[in-house]
XYZ file of C-alpha atoms in Angstrom:
725
model
C -19.000 0.326 10.639
C -15.936 2.767 10.810
C -12.712 2.292 9.655
C -9.478 3.836 10.796
C -5.998 3.872 10.772
C -3.949 4.819 13.860
C -0.002 4.628 14.995
C 0.525 2.072 18.037
C 3.393 2.641 20.144
C 5.284 0.326 22.350
C 5.700 -2.553 19.709
C 9.126 -4.334 20.392
C 8.870 -7.065 18.168
C 6.255 -9.158 15.921
C 4.840 -10.930 18.828
C 3.641 -7.639 20.306
C 1.998 -6.850 17.068
C 0.218 -10.276 17.531
C -0.835 -9.567 21.393
C -2.250 -5.777 20.641
C -4.065 -7.301 17.424
C -5.767 -10.087 19.901
C -6.444 -7.409 22.478
C -8.062 -5.192 20.143
C -9.983 -8.065 18.544
C -11.517 -9.147 22.044
C -13.058 -5.697 22.564
C -16.682 -5.723 21.968
C -17.707 -3.391 18.879
C -14.621 -4.261 17.163
C -15.065 -6.462 14.148
C -11.492 -6.351 12.426
C -8.199 -5.558 13.373
C -4.410 -5.520 11.661
C -1.665 -4.607 13.417
C 1.404 -3.793 11.052
C 4.686 -4.105 13.326
C 6.761 -2.326 10.484
C 4.950 0.756 10.168
C 3.740 0.690 13.475
C 0.007 1.175 12.548
C -3.195 -0.505 13.164
C -6.354 -0.692 11.347
C -9.254 -1.143 13.174
C -12.991 -1.711 12.195
C -15.290 -1.158 14.823
C -18.865 0.112 15.585
C -18.905 3.811 17.043
C -22.230 3.288 18.828
C -20.389 0.379 20.729
C -17.212 1.764 21.425
C -14.568 4.869 20.707
C -10.930 5.792 20.490
C -10.487 6.284 24.312
C -12.208 2.550 25.256
C -9.433 1.026 22.718
C -6.493 3.551 23.857
C -7.507 2.234 27.558
C -7.456 -1.265 26.662
C -4.063 -1.084 25.046
C -2.503 0.485 27.554
C -3.227 -2.124 30.228
C -1.214 -4.287 28.325
C 1.923 -2.142 27.369
C 0.791 -0.409 24.183
C -0.260 3.358 23.317
C -2.891 4.096 20.432
C -1.665 7.399 18.890
C -3.070 10.086 16.929
C 0.521 11.042 15.827
C 3.800 9.697 14.598
C 5.697 10.079 17.780
C 9.111 8.325 18.039
C 8.891 5.838 20.823
C 12.653 6.467 21.432
C 13.857 9.754 21.776
C 17.403 11.033 20.745
C 18.281 12.558 23.964
C 17.682 8.854 25.630
C 19.855 7.053 23.198
C 22.665 9.557 23.469
C 22.585 9.927 27.294
C 22.158 6.006 27.623
C 25.476 5.667 25.165
C 27.298 8.317 27.385
C 26.763 6.446 30.439
C 27.316 2.807 28.841
C 30.481 3.271 27.142
C 32.577 4.232 30.178
C 31.146 1.213 31.907
C 32.087 -0.970 28.889
C 35.516 0.080 28.678
C 36.044 -0.374 32.468
C 34.778 -3.781 32.006
C 36.986 -4.615 29.398
C 40.190 -2.863 30.318
C 40.164 -1.462 33.721
C 38.759 -4.307 36.009
C 41.787 -4.036 38.424
C 41.471 -0.006 39.306
C 40.244 0.654 42.534
C 36.291 0.791 43.051
C 36.161 -0.336 39.495
C 32.900 -2.540 40.292
C 31.341 0.581 42.126
C 31.669 2.970 39.275
C 30.471 0.607 36.912
C 27.605 0.420 39.369
C 26.892 4.152 39.608
C 27.013 4.391 35.723
C 24.862 1.549 34.647
C 22.194 2.254 37.319
C 20.348 5.132 35.405
C 20.757 3.017 32.121
C 19.019 0.247 33.277
C 16.772 1.798 35.662
C 15.700 4.976 33.948
C 16.635 4.731 30.245
C 15.494 1.043 30.212
C 12.326 1.361 32.490
C 10.144 0.762 29.506
C 11.508 -2.634 28.862
C 10.881 -3.969 32.638
C 7.328 -2.236 32.754
C 6.026 -3.545 29.351
C 7.572 -6.953 30.366
C 5.329 -6.914 33.294
C 2.250 -5.761 31.622
C 2.884 -8.653 29.195
C 3.234 -10.735 31.888
C 0.319 -10.012 33.490
C -1.439 -10.575 30.551
C -0.341 -13.982 30.218
C 2.106 -13.571 27.211
C 5.838 -12.881 26.542
C 7.774 -10.468 24.281
C 10.830 -8.956 23.014
C 10.407 -6.669 25.997
C 10.599 -9.987 28.213
C 13.710 -11.180 27.038
C 15.614 -7.802 27.913
C 14.057 -7.412 31.092
C 15.171 -10.869 32.160
C 18.500 -10.469 30.733
C 19.501 -7.255 31.903
C 17.589 -7.471 34.886
C 19.211 -10.859 36.251
C 22.448 -9.660 35.054
C 21.952 -6.205 36.946
C 20.861 -7.972 40.323
C 23.385 -10.304 40.343
C 26.092 -7.842 40.034
C 24.876 -5.553 42.615
C 24.208 -8.562 44.967
C 28.235 -9.449 44.376
C 29.296 -5.951 45.041
C 27.480 -5.476 48.267
C 27.935 -9.369 49.350
C 30.941 -10.774 47.412
C 32.030 -12.900 50.647
C 28.936 -15.148 49.192
C 31.255 -16.738 46.493
C 34.563 -16.312 48.172
C 33.754 -18.802 50.956
C 32.968 -20.983 47.950
C 35.953 -20.497 46.421
C 34.528 -18.760 43.410
C 35.306 -15.363 41.619
C 32.538 -12.687 42.472
C 31.747 -11.458 38.881
C 30.027 -8.388 37.615
C 28.367 -7.808 34.551
C 27.471 -4.134 34.806
C 29.059 -3.563 31.395
C 26.457 -6.211 29.945
C 23.657 -4.953 31.464
C 24.325 -1.441 30.249
C 25.674 -1.617 27.079
C 22.700 -4.040 25.813
C 20.308 -1.661 26.913
C 22.193 1.244 25.199
C 22.852 -0.632 22.054
C 19.205 -1.796 22.056
C 18.009 1.890 22.211
C 20.386 2.878 19.653
C 18.976 0.026 17.423
C 15.532 0.926 17.825
C 16.421 4.565 17.252
C 18.030 3.332 13.917
C 15.409 1.239 13.342
C 12.655 4.028 13.186
C 14.733 6.011 11.185
C 14.781 3.397 8.748
C 11.331 2.618 9.154
C 10.445 6.102 8.503
C 12.231 5.979 5.136
C 10.115 2.999 4.307
C 6.932 4.726 5.152
C 8.185 8.022 3.351
C 5.260 7.324 0.377
C 2.830 8.348 2.864
C 4.379 11.329 4.585
C 5.307 12.621 0.681
C 1.923 12.037 -0.009
C 0.621 14.125 3.175
C 3.031 16.840 2.302
C 1.600 17.477 -1.145
C -1.381 19.476 0.357
C -0.905 23.066 0.863
C -2.026 24.607 4.176
C -3.789 27.514 2.405
C -5.960 28.441 -0.427
C -7.169 31.553 -2.138
C -10.823 31.868 -2.669
C -12.559 34.329 -4.525
C -15.556 35.798 -2.675
C -18.200 38.057 -3.859
C -18.647 40.847 -1.493
C -21.017 43.240 -2.469
C -20.712 42.949 -5.952
C -16.915 42.566 -5.878
C -14.695 39.639 -6.202
C -12.385 39.581 -3.404
C -9.162 37.208 -2.834
C -9.287 35.627 0.303
C -6.784 33.511 1.974
C -8.206 30.722 3.688
C -7.030 27.699 5.689
C -7.301 24.243 3.676
C -10.047 22.900 6.088
C -12.449 25.828 5.501
C -12.701 25.109 1.694
C -15.951 23.740 0.597
C -17.852 22.514 -2.344
C -18.596 25.080 -4.561
C -16.021 27.460 -3.936
C -14.296 29.352 -6.747
C -10.324 29.038 -5.937
C -7.907 30.926 -7.964
C -4.556 29.128 -8.676
C -1.431 31.392 -9.378
C 1.777 30.117 -11.084
C 3.692 27.863 -9.091
C 1.277 27.273 -6.541
C 0.123 23.703 -5.542
C -3.608 23.067 -6.134
C -5.713 22.495 -2.791
C -8.762 20.488 -3.873
C -10.145 18.685 -6.686
C -12.388 20.722 -9.185
C -12.876 21.825 -12.482
C -11.380 24.946 -14.170
C -13.974 27.731 -15.354
C -11.736 30.697 -16.257
C -8.114 30.377 -17.819
C -5.656 28.102 -18.480
C -2.475 26.622 -17.544
C 0.082 23.536 -17.787
C -0.171 21.389 -14.486
C 2.480 19.032 -13.416
C 0.413 15.739 -12.456
C 3.785 13.676 -11.729
C 2.725 12.795 -8.321
C -0.485 11.157 -9.441
C 0.761 9.772 -12.634
C 4.601 9.509 -12.292
C 5.288 11.350 -15.836
C 6.887 14.516 -15.622
C 5.222 16.046 -18.892
C 2.924 19.106 -17.687
C -0.975 18.559 -18.891
C -2.548 21.477 -20.780
C -5.598 22.437 -18.334
C -8.688 24.721 -20.206
C -12.064 25.711 -19.208
C -13.838 22.389 -18.389
C -10.797 20.177 -17.800
C -10.513 18.541 -14.059
C -7.651 19.583 -11.719
C -6.309 17.614 -8.776
C -5.303 18.498 -5.324
C -1.532 18.025 -4.829
C -0.705 18.602 -8.280
C 1.394 21.582 -9.292
C 0.176 24.839 -11.612
C 3.100 25.936 -14.189
C 3.010 29.348 -15.621
C -0.412 30.413 -16.049
C -3.449 31.286 -13.693
C -6.854 30.258 -13.717
C -9.612 29.503 -11.212
C -12.028 26.243 -10.595
C -14.740 25.439 -8.759
C -14.338 23.052 -5.998
C -15.972 19.884 -6.130
C -13.935 17.008 -3.951
C -12.850 18.564 -0.919
C -11.621 16.926 2.484
C -11.174 13.342 2.643
C -13.304 13.147 -1.092
C -10.135 14.502 -3.059
C -8.353 12.086 -5.268
C -5.276 12.707 -3.110
C -6.731 11.731 0.170
C -7.852 8.562 -1.567
C -4.776 7.660 -2.683
C -3.304 8.292 0.695
C -5.979 5.978 2.288
C -5.453 3.374 -0.154
C -1.656 3.091 0.153
C -1.745 3.496 3.752
C -4.481 0.464 3.793
C -2.449 -1.700 1.277
C 0.906 -0.907 3.439
C -0.908 -2.329 6.770
C -1.929 -5.348 4.738
C -0.518 -8.791 5.289
C 1.272 -10.624 2.455
C 0.467 -14.688 2.650
C 3.922 -15.282 3.792
C 3.641 -13.466 6.367
C 1.065 -15.968 7.948
C 3.727 -18.219 8.378
C 5.835 -15.923 9.995
C 3.225 -14.548 12.334
C 3.002 -18.311 13.639
C 6.638 -18.574 14.047
C 6.639 -15.324 16.171
C 3.941 -16.063 18.534
C 5.988 -19.202 20.040
C 9.455 -17.669 19.365
C 9.994 -15.909 22.650
C 8.736 -18.779 25.031
C 10.643 -21.172 22.967
C 13.655 -18.816 23.636
C 13.223 -18.630 27.347
C 13.203 -22.248 27.548
C 16.174 -22.637 25.627
C 18.154 -20.240 28.087
C 16.747 -21.837 31.529
C 17.786 -24.972 29.617
C 21.296 -23.667 28.895
C 21.536 -22.352 32.460
C 20.935 -25.635 33.713
C 23.029 -27.632 31.477
C 26.156 -25.719 32.216
C 25.354 -25.720 35.909
C 25.654 -29.252 35.692
C 28.516 -29.902 33.062
C 30.189 -26.602 33.609
C 32.844 -27.559 35.450
C 34.967 -25.257 37.903
C 33.256 -21.989 36.814
C 29.936 -23.700 35.824
C 27.788 -20.962 37.309
C 29.463 -18.138 35.977
C 29.520 -19.736 32.564
C 25.643 -20.969 33.120
C 24.872 -17.262 33.867
C 26.825 -15.754 31.284
C 25.361 -17.960 28.614
C 21.625 -17.681 29.862
C 22.030 -14.021 29.354
C 23.352 -13.943 25.775
C 20.766 -16.238 24.896
C 18.329 -13.822 25.941
C 19.885 -10.861 24.332
C 20.656 -12.259 20.872
C 17.550 -13.935 19.935
C 15.627 -11.436 17.752
C 12.046 -11.679 16.475
C 12.301 -8.187 15.383
C 13.985 -9.103 12.173
C 11.576 -12.009 11.690
C 8.639 -9.633 12.229
C 10.097 -7.080 10.004
C 10.953 -9.227 7.200
C 7.823 -9.177 5.214
C 5.894 -5.935 6.125
C 8.995 -3.453 5.434
C 9.274 -4.954 2.142
C 5.586 -4.489 1.455
C 5.473 -1.057 2.729
C 8.725 0.200 0.565
C 6.992 -1.874 -2.424
C 3.840 -0.052 -2.184
C 5.221 2.811 -1.387
C 7.420 2.902 -4.496
C 4.660 1.843 -6.515
C 2.383 4.854 -5.334
C 5.362 7.173 -6.244
C 5.433 5.828 -9.974
C 1.726 5.951 -10.368
C 0.958 2.345 -9.503
C -1.755 2.177 -6.700
C -1.690 -1.339 -5.001
C -4.771 -2.477 -3.060
C -3.029 -4.956 -0.727
C 0.068 -7.098 0.013
C -1.321 -9.832 -1.882
C -1.629 -8.777 -5.088
C 1.966 -7.407 -4.681
C 3.211 -10.836 -4.003
C 1.046 -12.432 -6.415
C 1.875 -10.302 -9.564
C 5.153 -11.957 -9.797
C 3.391 -15.492 -11.010
C 1.428 -13.550 -13.501
C 1.422 -15.921 -16.512
C -1.038 -14.449 -18.848
C -2.421 -10.877 -19.109
C -5.732 -10.253 -20.990
C -6.138 -6.686 -22.079
C -9.337 -4.739 -23.179
C -9.298 -2.796 -26.052
C -10.893 0.475 -25.651
C -9.396 2.430 -22.886
C -6.716 0.169 -22.176
C -4.815 -0.533 -25.341
C -6.501 2.702 -27.246
C -7.014 6.193 -25.844
C -10.651 5.509 -24.742
C -11.357 8.675 -26.722
C -13.279 7.515 -29.914
C -14.103 9.884 -32.733
C -16.917 9.438 -35.476
C -14.918 9.172 -39.124
C -17.932 8.362 -41.059
C -21.667 8.501 -40.666
C -24.631 7.111 -42.606
C -28.092 8.049 -42.448
C -30.764 5.494 -43.787
C -33.213 8.240 -42.591
C -32.319 11.163 -41.968
C -33.811 14.194 -40.601
C -33.762 16.773 -37.456
C -35.874 14.660 -35.307
C -34.103 11.509 -35.261
C -30.842 13.519 -34.812
C -32.377 14.794 -31.704
C -33.676 11.272 -31.050
C -29.981 9.819 -30.923
C -29.048 12.985 -29.049
C -31.288 12.409 -26.329
C -30.730 8.425 -25.810
C -26.812 8.563 -26.253
C -26.323 11.909 -23.982
C -27.683 9.013 -21.006
C -25.091 6.722 -21.802
C -21.799 6.892 -20.220
C -19.863 4.807 -23.116
C -17.361 6.435 -24.809
C -18.780 5.578 -28.084
C -21.874 7.459 -26.933
C -19.932 10.460 -25.917
C -17.964 10.493 -29.306
C -21.623 10.593 -31.187
C -22.767 13.186 -29.173
C -19.984 15.415 -29.640
C -20.026 14.318 -33.263
C -23.485 15.488 -33.550
C -23.089 18.708 -31.886
C -19.571 19.539 -34.160
C -21.831 18.790 -37.334
C -24.168 21.803 -36.253
C -26.934 20.080 -34.274
C -28.174 22.577 -31.820
C -29.233 20.811 -28.733
C -30.981 24.022 -27.217
C -33.392 24.004 -29.869
C -36.950 23.032 -28.511
C -37.910 21.801 -31.933
C -34.757 19.172 -32.046
C -34.369 17.789 -28.549
C -36.255 19.510 -25.846
C -39.572 18.087 -26.862
C -38.237 14.471 -26.748
C -39.089 12.542 -23.473
C -37.609 9.496 -22.860
C -40.081 7.477 -21.194
C -37.565 4.181 -20.274
C -33.807 4.215 -20.597
C -31.820 0.530 -20.372
C -28.385 0.297 -20.657
C -27.076 -3.484 -21.867
C -23.443 -3.864 -20.626
C -21.049 -4.799 -23.750
C -24.238 -4.475 -26.168
C -25.911 -1.111 -26.167
C -28.891 0.881 -25.007
C -32.264 1.053 -25.511
C -34.913 3.426 -24.626
C -38.955 4.296 -25.245
C -39.674 7.395 -26.710
C -43.626 8.193 -27.537
C -44.448 4.750 -27.032
C -41.861 3.379 -29.626
C -38.804 1.506 -28.883
C -35.265 2.577 -30.095
C -31.830 0.881 -30.059
C -28.265 2.088 -30.271
C -25.488 -0.419 -30.229
C -23.561 -3.079 -32.104
C -24.957 -5.108 -34.777
C -25.090 -8.379 -32.819
C -27.040 -6.370 -30.293
C -29.716 -4.481 -33.147
C -30.107 -7.854 -34.799
C -31.423 -9.322 -32.009
C -34.103 -6.911 -31.869
C -34.867 -5.809 -35.326
C -34.120 -6.469 -39.204
C -30.959 -7.930 -40.448
C -28.239 -4.921 -39.941
C -25.753 -6.408 -42.411
C -27.986 -6.536 -45.100
C -27.958 -2.670 -45.370
C -24.548 -2.334 -43.911
C -21.893 -0.032 -45.560
C -19.456 -2.302 -44.751
C -16.362 -0.427 -42.458
C -13.835 -3.395 -41.562
C -11.388 -0.760 -40.029
C -13.470 0.753 -37.442
C -15.987 0.484 -34.817
C -19.342 0.645 -36.052
C -22.404 1.485 -34.097
C -26.070 1.208 -35.264
C -29.170 3.475 -34.307
C -32.419 1.575 -35.193
C -36.392 1.153 -34.293
C -38.019 -1.836 -34.176
C -39.196 -1.450 -37.682
C -35.909 -0.252 -39.378
C -32.246 0.913 -39.518
C -32.076 4.451 -39.004
C -28.144 5.597 -38.850
C -24.445 3.949 -39.005
C -21.892 5.579 -37.580
C -18.150 4.520 -37.968
C -15.532 5.199 -34.988
C -12.100 4.860 -34.660
C -10.114 5.197 -31.111
C -6.386 6.295 -31.399
C -3.885 3.513 -30.101
C -1.973 4.845 -27.008
C 1.879 5.801 -27.584
C 3.175 3.206 -25.273
C 0.882 0.196 -25.834
C 3.005 -1.310 -28.478
C 6.081 -1.246 -26.295
C 3.971 -2.552 -23.398
C 3.021 -5.811 -25.411
C 6.722 -6.121 -26.453
C 7.555 -6.017 -22.957
C 5.490 -8.611 -21.394
C 6.158 -10.985 -24.485
C 10.092 -10.743 -23.651
C 9.349 -11.612 -19.912
C 7.482 -14.921 -21.309
C 4.006 -13.538 -20.078
C 1.221 -14.646 -22.984
C -0.753 -11.318 -24.061
C -4.373 -11.595 -24.707
C -6.773 -8.962 -26.244
C -10.851 -9.338 -25.649
C -13.115 -6.722 -26.958
C -16.677 -6.580 -27.520
C -16.161 -4.610 -30.814
C -16.207 -6.224 -34.496
C -13.583 -8.550 -35.674
C -12.426 -5.913 -38.472
C -11.822 -3.443 -35.262
C -10.148 -5.810 -33.126
C -7.902 -7.220 -36.035
C -6.840 -3.399 -36.585
C -5.748 -2.970 -33.264
C -4.281 -6.125 -32.602
C -2.026 -5.681 -35.444
C -0.598 -2.337 -34.548
C 0.456 -3.425 -30.870
C 1.532 -6.821 -31.764
C -1.119 -9.263 -30.449
C -1.786 -12.441 -32.179
C -4.203 -13.780 -29.682
C -7.527 -11.955 -29.517
C -11.157 -12.461 -29.437
C -13.907 -10.337 -30.734
C -17.597 -9.674 -30.306
C -17.540 -10.548 -26.726
C -20.252 -9.861 -24.007
C -19.062 -9.104 -20.405
C -19.521 -12.778 -19.175
C -17.755 -13.740 -21.957
C -14.504 -11.988 -21.203
C -15.129 -13.373 -17.414
C -15.323 -16.871 -19.111
C -12.204 -16.591 -20.769
C -10.413 -15.716 -17.835
C -12.096 -18.451 -16.009
C -11.051 -20.841 -18.297
C -7.372 -19.642 -18.419
C -7.325 -20.678 -14.831
C -8.577 -23.861 -15.196
C -5.516 -24.633 -17.209
C -3.736 -23.513 -14.181
C -2.612 -20.147 -15.283
C -1.832 -17.070 -13.082
C -4.164 -14.389 -14.958
C -3.947 -10.541 -14.859
C -7.124 -8.937 -16.363
C -6.449 -5.242 -17.253
C -9.387 -2.993 -18.315
C -11.376 0.148 -17.687
C -14.791 -0.135 -18.054
C -17.932 -1.476 -16.341
C -18.331 -4.262 -19.141
C -14.562 -5.146 -17.491
C -16.113 -5.617 -14.092
C -17.006 -9.374 -14.086
C -13.627 -10.111 -15.565
C -11.521 -7.986 -13.252
C -13.357 -9.535 -10.323
C -12.817 -13.216 -11.755
C -8.873 -12.704 -12.456
C -5.905 -13.660 -9.982
C -4.775 -9.900 -10.390
C -7.100 -7.051 -11.487
C -5.772 -4.112 -13.020
C -7.748 -0.969 -13.893
C -6.746 2.283 -16.024
C -6.752 5.800 -13.964
C -9.233 6.708 -16.655
C -11.822 3.815 -15.659
C -15.112 3.695 -14.187
C -15.705 3.855 -10.305
C -17.270 0.025 -10.682
C -14.107 -1.420 -12.237
C -11.671 0.888 -9.766
C -13.898 -0.690 -6.740
C -12.934 -4.143 -8.041
C -9.449 -3.714 -9.076
C -6.322 -4.922 -7.134
C -4.015 -2.572 -8.899
C -4.882 0.984 -10.231
C -2.794 2.702 -13.087
C -3.183 6.179 -12.518
C -1.651 7.400 -15.852
C -3.276 4.581 -17.941
C 0.108 3.929 -19.440
C 0.113 0.191 -20.439
C 3.816 0.003 -19.693
C 3.137 0.567 -16.021
C 1.288 -2.983 -15.647
C 4.993 -4.489 -16.900
C 6.509 -2.068 -14.165
C 4.161 -3.440 -11.528
C 5.026 -7.053 -12.587
C 8.884 -6.054 -12.361
C 8.169 -4.654 -8.751
C 6.178 -7.558 -7.705
C 9.104 -9.796 -8.540
C 11.945 -7.678 -7.068
C 9.658 -7.159 -3.583
C 9.217 -11.023 -3.350
C 12.974 -11.087 -3.688
C 13.518 -8.774 -0.941
C 11.151 -10.616 1.343
C 13.019 -13.816 0.635
C 16.309 -12.091 1.290
C 14.808 -10.837 4.745
C 13.586 -14.039 5.994
C 16.571 -16.028 5.521
C 18.822 -13.331 7.087
C 16.280 -13.621 9.995
C 15.867 -17.111 10.089
C 20.016 -17.708 9.675
C 20.413 -15.189 12.089
C 18.722 -16.761 14.786
C 19.756 -20.522 13.909
C 23.141 -19.465 13.890
C 23.263 -17.037 16.867
C 21.296 -18.659 19.351
C 23.247 -21.907 19.733
C 26.827 -19.999 19.795
C 25.144 -17.933 22.305
C 24.154 -20.926 24.247
C 27.829 -21.808 24.355
C 27.984 -24.570 21.630
C 31.490 -23.883 20.605
C 33.289 -23.647 24.093
C 34.030 -27.320 24.658
C 35.887 -27.027 21.370
C 37.318 -23.577 21.073
C 36.824 -21.714 24.660
C 34.735 -19.267 22.940
C 31.816 -17.978 25.032
C 30.112 -15.192 23.370
C 29.856 -11.599 25.415
C 26.397 -10.346 26.050
C 27.387 -6.922 24.705
C 28.274 -8.237 21.680
C 25.028 -10.262 21.438
C 22.944 -7.494 22.226
C 24.965 -4.973 19.198
C 24.010 -8.290 16.922
C 20.500 -8.238 17.689
C 20.096 -4.676 17.653
C 21.469 -4.186 14.149
C 19.775 -7.294 13.109
C 16.502 -5.593 12.588
C 18.326 -2.687 11.360
C 20.026 -4.630 8.131
C 16.506 -6.168 7.442
C 14.857 -2.778 7.045
C 17.822 -1.373 4.917
C 17.523 -4.148 2.704
C 13.894 -3.522 1.805
C 15.043 -0.032 1.330
C 16.719 -1.092 -1.759
C 13.451 -1.558 -3.533
C 13.550 2.144 -3.748
C 16.338 1.723 -6.339
C 14.077 -0.492 -8.491
C 13.915 0.599 -12.401
């Protein structure tokens, strides 16, 4: 199955998005479709062996929509300008100079190109939609302006029809022309505003340089060659000069510098880069030069994955959108029924000018109704919220997570790599049976483990003088079987003997009582090395607490959110970290399923729980939590499970993500209120509700302007999220 995101043109309202989604979903080979009206994008999961892009494009074209590879605007500057240039004189004549000679004929001439040329897409789409058995915003516009224009043309050509009946032959050219002009202007402004809403994607895409300096070995000489980004492959040696943007992911092999990684982390402080350090596409080199080996290229870079994640997230639907979609699906047919009913009732009860009032009211109802604002209310806020998060180093996987995060009542924190740096160091070692063979044995076992404590022990052994290249030390040691017991430790068979490295709890389940021999260390984490028969060594390790951990815990507490720390480490190590960061609720010596069970228990109590972790041992708890958050330094497994990723691993970003959720939901509620109240108030007034009492009848031109700018106001309100601190 292939998952892709395309641009989609021709969406005039939320109803269009739903109908386009239905059309694509009905195609053989398409398994999942999500159309986002706000971003004008569609996410499609399909079987390439059954259907292709051309087939899907043709299917959408048949119902009036365009499947596109680019972000081309559906409303051009020139069409808006020309439409307004023709429509404004029509409006002025219609309002102030109706008694001038040939006024009707002049308005006819000026309005014709506006209606039949600049507004032709409304009629074409309405016809295609009608053939497919549904109505849309284009249907409302086409009916209202079409009726007004045709009625006016008839009255210019054959005014006698009405004069013979004692009535005035009114024309509505100004209504037809100005409505279309205002709607085109509104669509243009809406697209501009939506472009700002999706600026996160565009800015991320703009971070990729178009060319790269690659070092080539030609006849024994190292030659610099500038090539297009698409031509860079894994293994290429890439030269980065001062001030240049890094093009692909890789590992430094020569030189050093400082790199601005704010596009990934949201942090402005440059990060030092030396040999063996990783560098990422889109980041900016500072003063030094260095060479790195390309590892992640094309779609495999961290930047490309972030773009994909943000794009998919912005296209996802929040739970509240389901209600909006149901309303939008019946909105247009209901409006058409209201308009017809309005026309009939005014014809019956309107008195002398009943037909004129009926026609004008019907047109106004059709024009003022705006499913656009309704359709844009939620997705624009989601787009801006997720985009805002991405710029701040908070990657949100879907709209559900963004909406749900505001409800978080308890944050459960892992210790190592979440509250602490995740880079432990050995501060003390004690060998019960010390020799080079045992050192080599421990080195050979621990280097197979991905746990940070294992890395720390391996580095400690090397720093203490252990020579891994000496064949007498480790090269003759063959690991016959190796097994990682998540949250506990590792075991391995060497020369037919079973060895263990891990926690006291783990070791004691296989060998003699550890604590009876222990050199007690209550302040640090302790790792044991043992065989089936005896204890071989004991290591004490410490892990520095992150500079922002205490502030993050305080911020969560001040917000009324409960904070719990869960760790597989010892009581003493857990107590030490908890005391330093201000956590009073913590548990220790936990296995992965213990963490998951704790989260489940809190959920049984009715709490909305967020789990924050970084390792494989956290994945079960992350999967169980209502909102799962993983640190950017975490494992791939943890990231796959998580709904949010904190790229910089800064715990303060967790509180920032919760604040962003609160602000996003607030904006969504404001947008929905405006969209609903606009239609609830506007449609009755348009139908002439006030006319019997005040003599006021809403002008269709004013209705057109109100409809056009209602959707723009919703988008502009969503853009306020960019000001969230």
